[in-house]
XYZ file of C-alpha atoms in Angstrom:
125
model
C -63.606 42.504 71.721
C -66.165 45.142 72.454
C -66.026 48.388 70.484
C -66.273 50.432 73.725
C -62.815 49.212 74.723
C -59.917 51.583 74.110
C -56.164 51.348 74.685
C -56.302 52.911 78.162
C -58.984 50.413 79.271
C -61.317 53.343 80.027
C -64.677 53.549 78.261
C -65.777 56.932 76.925
C -68.588 57.224 79.508
C -66.182 56.767 82.439
C -68.034 53.682 83.738
C -66.133 50.697 85.113
C -65.286 48.061 82.515
C -64.731 44.330 82.453
C -61.013 43.455 82.575
C -61.640 40.479 80.274
C -63.638 41.934 77.368
C -63.684 45.688 78.016
C -67.465 45.947 78.150
C -68.888 48.582 80.492
C -70.326 47.135 83.701
C -72.538 48.590 86.363
C -71.167 49.095 89.847
C -71.800 46.235 92.247
C -71.919 43.494 89.604
C -69.818 40.417 90.278
C -69.921 39.009 86.749
C -69.712 40.735 83.382
C -73.031 40.823 81.501
C -71.221 40.540 78.168
C -68.668 37.744 78.603
C -69.659 36.291 81.984
C -66.153 36.796 83.399
C -65.776 37.293 87.117
C -65.201 40.908 88.059
C -62.429 41.300 90.533
C -63.175 43.569 93.458
C -60.333 45.794 94.519
C -60.105 47.017 98.042
C -57.906 49.558 99.675
C -55.041 47.941 101.516
C -55.764 47.213 105.140
C -54.491 49.878 107.493
C -51.681 48.794 109.696
C -52.568 49.268 113.335
C -50.569 51.942 115.074
C -47.813 50.442 117.129
C -48.747 50.746 120.732
C -46.402 51.259 123.610
C -46.947 49.180 126.702
C -46.688 50.526 130.225
C -43.204 49.025 130.422
C -42.208 50.908 127.247
C -43.339 54.197 128.778
C -41.503 53.508 132.036
C -38.341 52.463 130.195
C -38.519 55.559 128.001
C -38.918 57.837 131.020
C -35.981 56.124 132.724
C -33.794 56.534 129.636
C -34.857 60.173 129.245
C -33.676 60.869 132.786
C -30.065 60.046 131.830
C -28.675 63.483 130.875
C -26.920 63.053 127.510
C -28.446 59.709 126.513
C -31.960 60.978 127.200
C -31.530 64.063 125.050
C -30.120 62.013 122.178
C -32.976 59.493 122.418
C -35.586 62.252 122.578
C -34.178 63.832 119.425
C -33.795 60.520 117.593
C -37.191 59.058 118.502
C -38.940 62.399 118.118
C -37.772 63.090 114.573
C -37.019 59.662 113.099
C -39.243 58.144 110.436
C -38.479 54.597 111.557
C -40.230 54.703 114.938
C -43.929 54.386 115.619
C -46.219 57.334 116.088
C -46.765 56.682 119.804
C -43.058 56.661 120.623
C -42.516 59.678 118.376
C -45.259 61.714 120.055
C -44.112 60.697 123.534
C -40.525 61.702 122.733
C -41.662 65.049 121.319
C -43.827 65.761 124.367
C -40.931 64.901 126.681
C -38.617 67.093 124.605
C -40.999 70.045 124.943
C -41.107 69.520 128.725
C -37.319 69.239 128.771
C -36.928 72.580 126.984
C -39.452 74.227 129.331
C -37.526 72.899 132.346
C -34.204 74.190 131.016
C -35.688 77.639 130.417
C -37.252 77.647 133.901
C -33.940 76.676 135.537
C -32.065 79.408 133.664
C -34.654 82.035 134.631
C -34.691 80.951 138.282
C -30.889 80.917 138.423
C -30.775 84.391 136.896
C -33.425 85.679 139.312
C -31.762 84.269 142.429
C -28.337 85.188 141.099
C -29.304 88.833 140.881
C -30.817 88.728 144.375
C -27.717 87.125 145.882
C -25.330 89.511 144.142
C -27.397 92.510 145.262
C -27.473 91.261 148.869
C -23.768 90.446 149.052
C -22.877 93.585 147.124
C -24.200 95.737 149.992
C -21.870 94.153 152.606
C -18.661 95.414 151.053
């Protein structure tokens, strides 16, 4: 074995080393200059493509979201679950934001028209 090899398999200079003999190797080499062993290249794992939703998936999601209780449950589940894809999650969150805005708008409009109607009918007594 080479004297540059230590127990952690890291040479003192911090250069890459041969996995077979422990000799330091230069970057880009495919074979060790000391023992001739093949140097294994390690690559980062391939990224998984983001799951894509088809047009049918979007239409089905919008249809399911229009069902009052079921839609709200699905929006919450798909929007905050770690088991669904990023596209479905983002679509559910966007729909949930629109849903909350619509509920607030309906409450404000009902309050506004409610006060107008009560003030109009209150004068006829």
